[in-house]
Coordinates of C-alpha atoms in Angstrom, one line a residue:
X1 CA -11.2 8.4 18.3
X2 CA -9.2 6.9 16.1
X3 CA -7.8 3.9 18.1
X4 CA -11.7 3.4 19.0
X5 CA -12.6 3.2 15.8
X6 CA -9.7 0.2 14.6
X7 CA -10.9 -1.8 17.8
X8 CA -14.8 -1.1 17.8
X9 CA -16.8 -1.3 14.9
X10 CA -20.7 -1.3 16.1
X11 CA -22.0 0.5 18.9
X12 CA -24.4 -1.7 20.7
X13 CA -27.3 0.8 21.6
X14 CA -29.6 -0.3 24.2
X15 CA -33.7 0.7 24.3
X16 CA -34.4 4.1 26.5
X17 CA -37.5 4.4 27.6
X18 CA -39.3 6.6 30.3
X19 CA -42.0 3.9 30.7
X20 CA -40.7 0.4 29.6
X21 CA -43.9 -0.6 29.2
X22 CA -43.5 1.1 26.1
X23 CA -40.6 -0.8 25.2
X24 CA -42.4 -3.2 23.4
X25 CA -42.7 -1.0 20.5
X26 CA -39.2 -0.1 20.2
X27 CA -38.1 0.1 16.6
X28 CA -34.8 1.9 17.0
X29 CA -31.4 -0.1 15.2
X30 CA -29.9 -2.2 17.7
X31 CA -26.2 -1.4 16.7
X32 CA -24.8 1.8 14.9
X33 CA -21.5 1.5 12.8
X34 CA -19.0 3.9 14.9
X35 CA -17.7 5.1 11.7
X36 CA -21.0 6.6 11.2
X37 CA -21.0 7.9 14.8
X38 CA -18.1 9.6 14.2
X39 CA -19.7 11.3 10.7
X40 CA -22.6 12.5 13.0
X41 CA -20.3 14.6 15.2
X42 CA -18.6 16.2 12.4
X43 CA -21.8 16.6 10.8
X44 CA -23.1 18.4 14.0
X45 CA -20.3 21.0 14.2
X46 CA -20.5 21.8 10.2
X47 CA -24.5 22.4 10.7
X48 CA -24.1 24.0 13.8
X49 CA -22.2 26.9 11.5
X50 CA -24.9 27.1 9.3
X51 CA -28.3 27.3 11.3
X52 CA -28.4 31.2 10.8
X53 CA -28.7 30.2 7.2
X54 CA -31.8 28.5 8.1
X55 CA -35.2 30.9 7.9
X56 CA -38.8 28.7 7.6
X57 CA -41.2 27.7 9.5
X58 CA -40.1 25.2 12.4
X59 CA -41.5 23.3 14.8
X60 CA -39.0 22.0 17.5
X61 CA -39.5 19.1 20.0
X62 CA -37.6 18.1 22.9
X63 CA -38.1 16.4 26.1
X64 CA -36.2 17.8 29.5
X65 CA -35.2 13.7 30.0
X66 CA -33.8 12.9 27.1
X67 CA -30.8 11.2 27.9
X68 CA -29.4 10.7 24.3
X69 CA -29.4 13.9 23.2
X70 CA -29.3 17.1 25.5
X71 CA -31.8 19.4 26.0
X72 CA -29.4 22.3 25.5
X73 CA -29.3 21.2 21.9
X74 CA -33.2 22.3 20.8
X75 CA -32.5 25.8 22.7
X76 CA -29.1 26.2 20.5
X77 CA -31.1 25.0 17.5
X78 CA -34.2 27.5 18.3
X79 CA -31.7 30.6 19.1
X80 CA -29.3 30.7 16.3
X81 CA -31.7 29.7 13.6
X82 CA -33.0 32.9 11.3
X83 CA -36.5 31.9 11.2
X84 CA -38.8 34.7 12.6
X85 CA -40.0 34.5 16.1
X86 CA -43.4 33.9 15.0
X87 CA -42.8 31.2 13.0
X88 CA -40.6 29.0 15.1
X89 CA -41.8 27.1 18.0
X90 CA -40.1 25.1 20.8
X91 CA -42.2 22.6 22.7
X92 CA -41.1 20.7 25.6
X93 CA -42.1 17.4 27.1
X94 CA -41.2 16.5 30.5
X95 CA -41.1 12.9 31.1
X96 CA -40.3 11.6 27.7
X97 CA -36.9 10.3 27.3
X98 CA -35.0 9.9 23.5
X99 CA -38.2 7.7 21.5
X100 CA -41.0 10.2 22.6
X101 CA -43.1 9.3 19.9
X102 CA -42.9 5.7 21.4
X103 CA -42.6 6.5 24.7
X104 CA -45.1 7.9 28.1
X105 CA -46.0 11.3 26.1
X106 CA -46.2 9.8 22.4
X107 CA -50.4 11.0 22.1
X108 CA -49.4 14.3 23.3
X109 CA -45.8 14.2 20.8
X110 CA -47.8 13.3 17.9
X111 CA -51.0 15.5 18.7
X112 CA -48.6 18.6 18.8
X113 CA -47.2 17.2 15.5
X114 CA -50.8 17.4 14.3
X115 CA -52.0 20.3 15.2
X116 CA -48.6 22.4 14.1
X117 CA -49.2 21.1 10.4
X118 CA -53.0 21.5 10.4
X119 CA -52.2 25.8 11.3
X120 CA -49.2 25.2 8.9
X121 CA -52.0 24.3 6.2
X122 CA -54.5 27.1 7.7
X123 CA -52.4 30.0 7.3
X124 CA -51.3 28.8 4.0
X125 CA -55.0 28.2 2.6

């Protein structure tokens, strides 16, 4: 890591879509610092210690085909967290790759988005 990061300072990312049809409305940055790439992992391992620390509501969404970030990651997320059973939730999209809420499933991402707040907002009315 660090000889990468003396010789390489952006990391050219490149759009990732199911669909590229959808393409057209990618909005993602089209270079990350790799200093900052570096931050994330050691961000990642210090959060990953505290996610039993972690105890409200949560709504978790992932997609089997995300190629960015793995799958694996929402079910280690969803397991070590504190929050109560009921009041977690783990939804998975199938097709969808890393921008699902740009991509093939994006009215079915954003309706589960919806309709997760609107109970959030019932049970607390």
């Amino acid at each position: 890591a660090p000889i990468f990061l003396k010789t390489k300072k952006k990391w050219v990312t490149t759009p990732i879509f199911t669909d590229p049809e959808y393409a057209r409305y990618d909005t993602r940055y089209e270079w990350v610092p790799v200093e900052a790439f570096f931050q994330l992992f050691d961000l990642i391992k210090v959060t990953r210690k505290r996610l039993p620390e972690v105890n409200i509501p949560i709504l978790i969404l992932h997609s089997k085909n995300d190629t960015t970030n793995s799958p694996e990651g929402a079910d280690v997320l969803f397991n070590n967290i504190s929050t109560p059973k009921d009041q977690k939730q783990l939804v998975w999209f199938e097709r969808t790759d890393h921008e699902m809420f740009l991509d093939c499933e994006q009215e079915d991402v954003n309706r589960t988005v919806v309709e997760y707040i609107r109970e959030r907002i019932k049970r607390n009315n």
